[in-house]
């Protein structure tokens, strides 16, 4: 538990749980069993507590009461103390807040990719291929009301070039990470 607490204090704040997990693994505490799963669970618990707007003490007590350890007072107290200590880490609290702020929208971006096809162009009789066109599609996956959805946009070469230009580092619209004002 001490190594896990140390890892949590060293974690940078980030809005994406998978980035927090990757950074936890890169810190070098690979001897912690199930580290990615532990970090993911602690982040999920932090996000849930934040959304429920409940105190840390009440949240931890509620979890402890729902587990088999609740019958043994000493084990329950030890569990509550450990969980409270882990969930008190600033990296989890601020990352959970940043995640919540970023996801307060009707539609939340998940992923995107450009899919290109070559399509034949036929003569007016429709019997012979006289050429081909490259067709681009931008497939955007997102979450809406808790459901995974996807939409596809037709693109031409100019659109693809514009997307590549906009996605270069340094362009203002490509941010998404948490920025502190320390």
Coordinates of N, CA and C in Angstrom, one line a residue:
X1 N 0.8 -1.2 0.0 CA 0.0 0.0 0.0 C 0.9 1.3 0.0
X2 N 2.0 1.2 0.7 CA 2.9 2.4 0.7 C 3.4 2.7 -0.7
X3 N 3.8 1.7 -1.4 CA 4.2 2.0 -2.8 C 3.1 2.5 -3.7
X4 N 1.9 2.1 -3.5 CA 0.8 2.6 -4.2 C 0.5 4.0 -3.8
X5 N 0.6 4.4 -2.6 CA 0.4 5.8 -2.1 C 1.5 6.7 -2.7
X6 N 2.7 6.2 -2.7 CA 3.8 6.9 -3.3 C 3.6 7.2 -4.8
X7 N 3.1 6.1 -5.5 CA 2.8 6.2 -6.9 C 1.8 7.3 -7.2
X8 N 0.7 7.3 -6.3 CA -0.4 8.3 -6.5 C 0.1 9.7 -6.3
X9 N 1.0 9.9 -5.3 CA 1.5 11.2 -5.1 C 2.4 11.7 -6.2
X10 N 3.1 10.8 -7.0 CA 3.9 11.2 -8.1 C 3.2 11.3 -9.4
X11 N 1.9 10.9 -9.4 CA 1.2 11.0 -10.7 C 0.9 12.4 -11.1
X12 N 1.1 12.7 -12.4 CA 0.7 14.0 -12.9 C -0.9 14.0 -13.1
X13 N -1.4 15.1 -13.1 CA -2.9 15.3 -13.3 C -3.2 15.2 -14.8
X14 N -4.2 14.4 -15.1 CA -4.6 14.3 -16.5 C -6.0 14.0 -16.6
X15 N -6.7 14.5 -17.7 CA -8.1 14.3 -17.9 C -8.5 12.9 -18.4
X16 N -7.5 12.2 -19.0 CA -7.8 10.9 -19.6 C -7.3 9.8 -18.6
X17 N -8.2 8.9 -18.1 CA -7.7 7.9 -17.2 C -6.6 7.0 -17.8
X18 N -6.7 6.7 -19.1 CA -5.7 5.8 -19.7 C -4.3 6.4 -19.7
X19 N -4.2 7.8 -19.8 CA -2.9 8.5 -19.7 C -2.4 8.4 -18.3
X20 N -3.3 8.6 -17.3 CA -2.9 8.5 -15.9 C -2.3 7.1 -15.6
X21 N -3.0 6.1 -16.1 CA -2.5 4.7 -15.9 C -1.1 4.5 -16.6
X22 N -1.0 5.0 -17.8 CA 0.3 4.8 -18.5 C 1.4 5.5 -17.7
X23 N 1.1 6.7 -17.2 CA 2.2 7.4 -16.5 C 2.5 6.7 -15.2
X24 N 1.5 6.1 -14.6 CA 1.7 5.3 -13.3 C 2.6 4.2 -13.6
X25 N 2.4 3.5 -14.7 CA 3.3 2.4 -15.1 C 4.7 2.9 -15.4
X26 N 4.8 4.1 -16.0 CA 6.2 4.6 -16.3 C 7.0 5.1 -15.1
X27 N 6.3 5.3 -14.0 CA 7.0 5.8 -12.8 C 8.0 4.8 -12.3
X28 N 7.7 3.5 -12.6 CA 8.7 2.5 -12.2 C 8.3 1.7 -11.1
X29 N 7.1 1.7 -10.6 CA 6.6 0.9 -9.5 C 5.9 -0.3 -10.1
X30 N 6.6 -1.0 -11.1 CA 6.0 -2.1 -11.8 C 5.8 -3.3 -10.8
X31 N 6.4 -3.3 -9.6 CA 6.3 -4.4 -8.7 C 5.0 -4.4 -7.9
X32 N 4.1 -3.4 -8.2 CA 2.8 -3.3 -7.6 C 1.9 -4.2 -8.4
X33 N 1.4 -5.2 -7.8 CA 0.5 -6.1 -8.6 C -0.8 -5.4 -9.0
X34 N -1.2 -5.6 -10.3 CA -2.4 -5.1 -10.8 C -2.5 -3.6 -10.8
X35 N -1.3 -2.9 -11.0 CA -1.3 -1.4 -10.9 C -2.3 -0.7 -11.8
X36 N -2.4 -1.1 -13.1 CA -3.3 -0.4 -14.0 C -4.8 -0.6 -13.5
X37 N -5.1 -1.8 -13.0 CA -6.5 -2.0 -12.5 C -6.8 -1.2 -11.3
X38 N -5.8 -1.1 -10.4 CA -5.9 -0.3 -9.2 C -6.1 1.2 -9.5
X39 N -5.3 1.7 -10.3 CA -5.4 3.1 -10.7 C -6.8 3.4 -11.3
X40 N -7.2 2.5 -12.3 CA -8.5 2.7 -12.9 C -9.6 2.7 -11.9
X41 N -9.6 1.7 -11.0 CA -10.6 1.6 -10.0 C -10.6 2.9 -9.1
X42 N -9.5 3.3 -8.7 CA -9.4 4.5 -7.8 C -9.9 5.8 -8.5
X43 N -9.6 5.9 -9.8 CA -10.1 7.0 -10.6 C -11.6 6.9 -10.8
X44 N -12.1 5.7 -11.0 CA -13.5 5.6 -11.2 C -14.3 5.9 -9.9
X45 N -13.7 5.5 -8.7 CA -14.3 5.8 -7.5 C -14.3 7.3 -7.2
X46 N -13.2 7.9 -7.6 CA -13.1 9.4 -7.4 C -14.1 10.1 -8.2
X47 N -14.2 9.7 -9.5 CA -15.2 10.3 -10.4 C -16.6 10.1 -9.8
X48 N -16.9 8.9 -9.4 CA -18.2 8.6 -8.8 C -18.5 9.4 -7.6
X49 N -17.6 9.5 -6.7 CA -17.8 10.3 -5.5 C -18.0 11.8 -5.8
X50 N -17.3 12.3 -6.8 CA -17.5 13.7 -7.2 C -18.9 13.9 -7.8
X51 N -19.3 13.0 -8.6 CA -20.6 13.1 -9.2 C -21.7 13.0 -8.2
X52 N -21.5 12.1 -7.2 CA -22.5 11.9 -6.2 C -22.6 13.1 -5.2
X53 N -21.5 13.9 -5.2 CA -21.4 15.1 -4.3 C -21.5 14.6 -2.8
X54 N -20.7 13.6 -2.5 CA -20.7 13.1 -1.1 C -19.3 13.3 -0.5
X55 N -19.3 13.4 0.8 CA -18.0 13.6 1.5 C -17.2 12.3 1.4
X56 N -15.9 12.4 1.5 CA -15.0 11.3 1.4 C -15.3 10.3 2.5
X57 N -15.5 10.8 3.7 CA -15.8 9.9 4.9 C -17.1 9.1 4.6
X58 N -18.2 9.8 4.1 CA -19.4 9.1 3.9 C -19.3 8.1 2.7
X59 N -18.5 8.4 1.7 CA -18.3 7.6 0.6 C -17.6 6.3 1.0
X60 N -16.5 6.5 1.7 CA -15.7 5.3 2.1 C -16.5 4.4 3.1
X61 N -17.2 5.1 4.0 CA -18.1 4.3 4.9 C -19.1 3.5 4.1
X62 N -19.7 4.1 3.1 CA -20.7 3.4 2.3 C -20.1 2.2 1.6
X63 N -18.9 2.3 1.1 CA -18.3 1.2 0.4 C -18.0 0.1 1.4
X64 N -17.4 0.5 2.5 CA -17.0 -0.5 3.6 C -18.2 -1.3 4.1
X65 N -19.4 -0.6 4.2 CA -20.6 -1.2 4.7 C -21.1 -2.3 3.7
X66 N -20.8 -2.1 2.5 CA -21.3 -3.0 1.5 C -20.4 -4.2 1.2
X67 N -19.3 -4.3 1.9 CA -18.3 -5.4 1.7 C -18.4 -6.3 2.9
X68 N -17.9 -7.6 2.7 CA -17.9 -8.5 3.8 C -17.1 -8.1 5.0
X69 N -16.1 -7.2 4.8 CA -15.3 -6.7 6.0 C -16.1 -5.9 7.0
X70 N -17.3 -5.5 6.6 CA -18.1 -4.6 7.5 C -18.5 -5.3 8.8
X71 N -18.4 -6.7 8.9 CA -18.8 -7.4 10.1 C -17.7 -7.3 11.1
X72 N -16.5 -7.2 10.7 CA -15.3 -7.2 11.6 C -14.9 -5.7 11.7
X73 N -15.1 -5.1 12.9 CA -14.9 -3.7 13.1 C -13.5 -3.3 12.8
X74 N -12.5 -4.1 13.3 CA -11.1 -3.8 13.1 C -10.7 -3.8 11.6
X75 N -11.2 -4.8 10.9 CA -10.9 -4.9 9.5 C -11.5 -3.8 8.7
X76 N -12.8 -3.5 9.1 CA -13.5 -2.4 8.4 C -12.8 -1.1 8.7
X77 N -12.4 -0.8 9.9 CA -11.7 0.4 10.2 C -10.4 0.5 9.4
X78 N -9.6 -0.6 9.3 CA -8.4 -0.6 8.5 C -8.7 -0.3 7.0
X79 N -9.7 -1.0 6.5 CA -10.1 -0.8 5.1 C -10.4 0.6 4.8
X80 N -11.3 1.2 5.7 CA -11.7 2.6 5.5 C -10.5 3.5 5.5
X81 N -9.6 3.3 6.5 CA -8.4 4.2 6.6 C -7.6 4.1 5.3
X82 N -7.4 2.9 4.8 CA -6.5 2.7 3.6 C -7.2 3.3 2.4
X83 N -8.5 3.0 2.2 CA -9.2 3.6 1.1 C -9.3 5.1 1.1
X84 N -9.5 5.6 2.3 CA -9.6 7.1 2.4 C -8.2 7.7 2.1
X85 N -7.2 7.1 2.5 CA -5.8 7.6 2.2 C -5.5 7.6 0.7
X86 N -5.9 6.5 0.1 CA -5.7 6.4 -1.4 C -6.6 7.4 -2.1
X87 N -7.8 7.5 -1.8 CA -8.7 8.4 -2.5 C -8.5 9.9 -2.2
X88 N -7.6 10.2 -1.2 CA -7.2 11.6 -0.9 C -6.1 12.1 -1.7
X89 N -5.6 11.3 -2.6 CA -4.4 11.8 -3.4 C -4.9 12.9 -4.4
X90 N -4.2 14.0 -4.4 CA -4.5 15.1 -5.2 C -4.6 14.7 -6.7
X91 N -3.7 13.8 -7.1 CA -3.7 13.4 -8.5 C -5.0 12.8 -8.9
X92 N -5.6 12.0 -8.0 CA -6.9 11.4 -8.3 C -8.0 12.5 -8.2
X93 N -8.0 13.3 -7.2 CA -9.1 14.3 -7.0 C -9.1 15.3 -8.2
X94 N -8.0 15.9 -8.5 CA -8.0 16.9 -9.6 C -8.2 16.2 -11.0
X95 N -7.7 15.0 -11.2 CA -7.9 14.3 -12.5 C -9.4 14.0 -12.6
X96 N -10.1 13.6 -11.5 CA -11.5 13.3 -11.5 C -12.3 14.6 -11.8
X97 N -11.9 15.7 -11.2 CA -12.6 16.9 -11.5 C -12.4 17.3 -13.0
X98 N -11.2 17.2 -13.4 CA -10.9 17.6 -14.8 C -11.7 16.7 -15.8
X99 N -11.8 15.4 -15.5 CA -12.6 14.5 -16.3 C -14.0 14.8 -16.3
X100 N -14.6 15.2 -15.1 CA -16.0 15.5 -15.0 C -16.3 16.8 -15.8
X101 N -15.4 17.8 -15.7 CA -15.6 19.1 -16.4 C -15.6 18.8 -17.9
X102 N -14.7 18.0 -18.4 CA -14.6 17.7 -19.8 C -15.7 16.9 -20.3
X103 N -16.4 16.1 -19.5 CA -17.5 15.3 -19.9 C -18.9 15.8 -19.6
X104 N -19.0 17.0 -19.3 CA -20.3 17.6 -19.0 C -21.1 18.0 -20.2
X105 N -20.8 17.4 -21.3 CA -21.5 17.7 -22.6 C -22.4 16.6 -23.1
X106 N -23.3 17.0 -23.9 CA -24.2 16.1 -24.5 C -23.5 15.0 -25.3
X107 N -22.5 15.4 -26.1 CA -21.7 14.5 -26.9 C -20.2 14.6 -26.5
X108 N -19.6 13.5 -26.3 CA -18.2 13.5 -25.9 C -17.4 12.7 -26.9
X109 N -16.4 13.3 -27.5 CA -15.5 12.6 -28.5 C -14.8 11.4 -27.9
X110 N -14.8 10.4 -28.7 CA -14.1 9.1 -28.3 C -12.9 8.9 -29.2
X111 N -13.1 8.8 -30.5 CA -12.0 8.6 -31.4 C -12.4 9.0 -32.9
X112 N -11.4 9.1 -33.7 CA -11.7 9.4 -35.1 C -10.6 8.8 -36.0
X113 N -11.0 8.5 -37.2 CA -10.1 8.0 -38.2 C -10.5 8.3 -39.6
X114 N -9.6 8.4 -40.5 CA -9.9 8.6 -41.9 C -9.8 7.3 -42.6
X115 N -10.8 7.0 -43.3 CA -10.8 5.7 -44.1 C -10.9 6.1 -45.6
X116 N -10.0 5.7 -46.4 CA -9.9 6.0 -47.8 C -10.2 4.8 -48.6
X117 N -11.0 4.9 -49.7 CA -11.4 3.9 -50.6 C -11.0 4.3 -52.0
X118 N -10.8 3.3 -52.9 CA -10.7 3.6 -54.3 C -12.0 3.0 -54.9
X119 N -12.7 3.9 -55.6 CA -14.0 3.5 -56.2 C -13.9 3.7 -57.7
X120 N -14.4 2.7 -58.4 CA -14.4 2.7 -59.9 C -15.5 3.7 -60.4
X121 N -15.1 4.4 -61.5 CA -16.1 5.2 -62.2 C -16.3 4.6 -63.6
X122 N -17.6 4.3 -63.8 CA -18.0 3.6 -65.0 C -18.5 4.5 -66.1
X123 N -18.4 4.0 -67.4 CA -19.0 4.8 -68.5 C -20.5 5.0 -68.3
X124 N -21.1 5.7 -69.2 CA -22.5 6.0 -69.1 C -23.4 4.8 -69.3
X125 N -22.9 3.8 -69.9 CA -23.6 2.6 -70.1 C -23.5 1.7 -68.8
X126 N -22.5 2.0 -68.0 CA -22.3 1.3 -66.7 C -21.7 -0.1 -67.0
X127 N -21.0 -0.3 -68.1 CA -20.4 -1.6 -68.4 C -18.9 -1.6 -68.3
X128 N -18.3 -0.5 -68.4 CA -16.8 -0.5 -68.4 C -16.3 0.5 -67.4
X129 N -15.3 0.1 -66.6 CA -14.6 1.1 -65.7 C -13.7 2.0 -66.5
X130 N -13.9 3.3 -66.4 CA -13.1 4.2 -67.2 C -12.1 5.0 -66.3
X131 N -12.2 4.8 -65.0 CA -11.3 5.5 -64.1 C -11.6 5.1 -62.7
X132 N -10.9 5.8 -61.8 CA -11.2 5.5 -60.4 C -11.0 6.8 -59.6
X133 N -11.7 6.9 -58.5 CA -11.6 8.0 -57.6 C -11.2 7.5 -56.2
X134 N -10.4 8.4 -55.5 CA -10.1 8.1 -54.1 C -11.2 8.9 -53.3
X135 N -11.8 8.1 -52.4 CA -12.9 8.7 -51.6 C -12.4 8.6 -50.1
X136 N -12.5 9.7 -49.4 CA -12.1 9.7 -48.0 C -13.4 9.9 -47.1
X137 N -13.3 9.2 -46.0 CA -14.4 9.3 -45.0 C -13.8 9.5 -43.6
X138 N -14.3 10.5 -42.9 CA -13.9 10.8 -41.6 C -15.0 10.1 -40.7
X139 N -14.5 9.1 -40.0 CA -15.4 8.4 -39.1 C -15.1 8.9 -37.6
X140 N -16.2 9.5 -37.0 CA -16.0 10.1 -35.7 C -16.9 9.2 -34.7
X141 N -16.3 8.7 -33.7 CA -17.0 7.9 -32.7 C -17.1 8.8 -31.4
X142 N -18.2 8.7 -30.8 CA -18.5 9.6 -29.6 C -19.5 8.9 -28.7
X143 N -19.6 9.5 -27.5 CA -20.6 9.0 -26.5 C -21.7 10.1 -26.4
X144 N -22.9 9.6 -26.5 CA -24.1 10.5 -26.3 C -25.0 9.8 -25.3
X145 N -25.3 10.5 -24.2 CA -26.2 9.9 -23.2 C -25.8 8.5 -22.8
X146 N -24.5 8.3 -22.7 CA -24.0 7.0 -22.2 C -23.9 5.9 -23.3
X147 N -24.3 6.3 -24.5 CA -24.3 5.3 -25.6 C -23.2 5.6 -26.6
X148 N -22.5 4.6 -27.1 CA -21.5 4.8 -28.1 C -22.2 5.0 -29.5
X149 N -21.8 6.1 -30.2 CA -22.4 6.4 -31.5 C -21.2 6.7 -32.4
X150 N -21.6 6.7 -33.7 CA -20.6 7.0 -34.7 C -21.2 7.7 -35.9
X151 N -20.5 8.6 -36.5 CA -21.0 9.3 -37.7 C -19.9 9.4 -38.7
X152 N -20.2 9.5 -39.9 CA -19.2 9.5 -41.0 C -19.4 10.7 -41.9
X153 N -18.3 11.4 -42.2 CA -18.3 12.6 -43.0 C -17.5 12.3 -44.3
X154 N -18.1 12.7 -45.4 CA -17.3 12.6 -46.7 C -16.3 13.7 -46.8
X155 N -15.1 13.4 -47.2 CA -14.0 14.4 -47.3 C -13.4 14.3 -48.7
X156 N -12.8 15.4 -49.1 CA -12.0 15.4 -50.3 C -10.5 15.7 -49.9
X157 N -9.6 15.8 -50.9 CA -8.2 15.9 -50.6 C -7.9 17.2 -49.8
X158 N -8.7 18.3 -50.2 CA -8.5 19.6 -49.5 C -8.9 19.4 -48.0
X159 N -10.0 18.7 -47.7 CA -10.4 18.5 -46.4 C -9.4 17.7 -45.6
X160 N -8.8 16.7 -46.2 CA -7.8 15.9 -45.5 C -6.6 16.7 -45.2
X161 N -6.2 17.5 -46.1 CA -5.0 18.4 -45.9 C -5.3 19.4 -44.8
X162 N -6.5 19.9 -44.8 CA -6.9 20.9 -43.7 C -6.9 20.2 -42.3
X163 N -7.4 19.0 -42.2 CA -7.4 18.2 -41.0 C -6.0 18.0 -40.5
X164 N -5.1 17.6 -41.4 CA -3.7 17.3 -41.0 C -3.0 18.6 -40.5
X165 N -3.3 19.7 -41.2 CA -2.7 21.0 -40.8 C -3.2 21.4 -39.4
X166 N -4.5 21.2 -39.2 CA -5.1 21.6 -37.9 C -4.6 20.7 -36.7
X167 N -4.2 19.4 -37.0 CA -3.9 18.5 -36.0 C -2.4 18.6 -35.6
X168 N -1.6 19.5 -36.2 CA -0.2 19.7 -35.9 C -0.1 20.2 -34.5
X169 N 0.9 19.8 -33.7 CA 1.2 20.4 -32.4 C 1.3 21.9 -32.5
X170 N 0.8 22.5 -31.5 CA 0.9 24.0 -31.5 C -0.3 24.7 -31.9
X171 N -1.2 24.0 -32.6 CA -2.5 24.6 -33.0 C -3.3 24.7 -31.8
X172 N -4.0 25.8 -31.6 CA -4.7 26.0 -30.3 C -5.8 25.0 -30.1
X173 N -6.5 24.5 -31.1 CA -7.6 23.6 -30.9 C -7.3 22.2 -30.5
X174 N -6.0 21.9 -30.6 CA -5.5 20.5 -30.3 C -4.9 20.6 -28.9
X175 N -5.8 20.6 -27.8 CA -5.3 20.6 -26.5 C -5.8 19.4 -25.7
X176 N -6.9 19.5 -25.0 CA -7.5 18.4 -24.3 C -6.8 18.0 -23.0
X177 N -5.6 18.4 -22.7 CA -5.0 18.0 -21.5 C -5.3 19.0 -20.4
X178 N -5.1 18.6 -19.2 CA -5.3 19.5 -18.0 C -4.1 20.5 -17.9
X179 N -4.4 21.8 -17.8 CA -3.4 22.8 -17.6 C -3.6 23.4 -16.2
X180 N -2.6 23.5 -15.4 CA -2.7 24.2 -14.1 C -2.1 25.5 -14.2
X181 N -2.4 26.4 -13.3 CA -1.9 27.8 -13.3 C -0.9 28.0 -12.2
X182 N -0.2 26.9 -11.8 CA 0.8 27.1 -10.7 C 1.9 27.9 -11.1

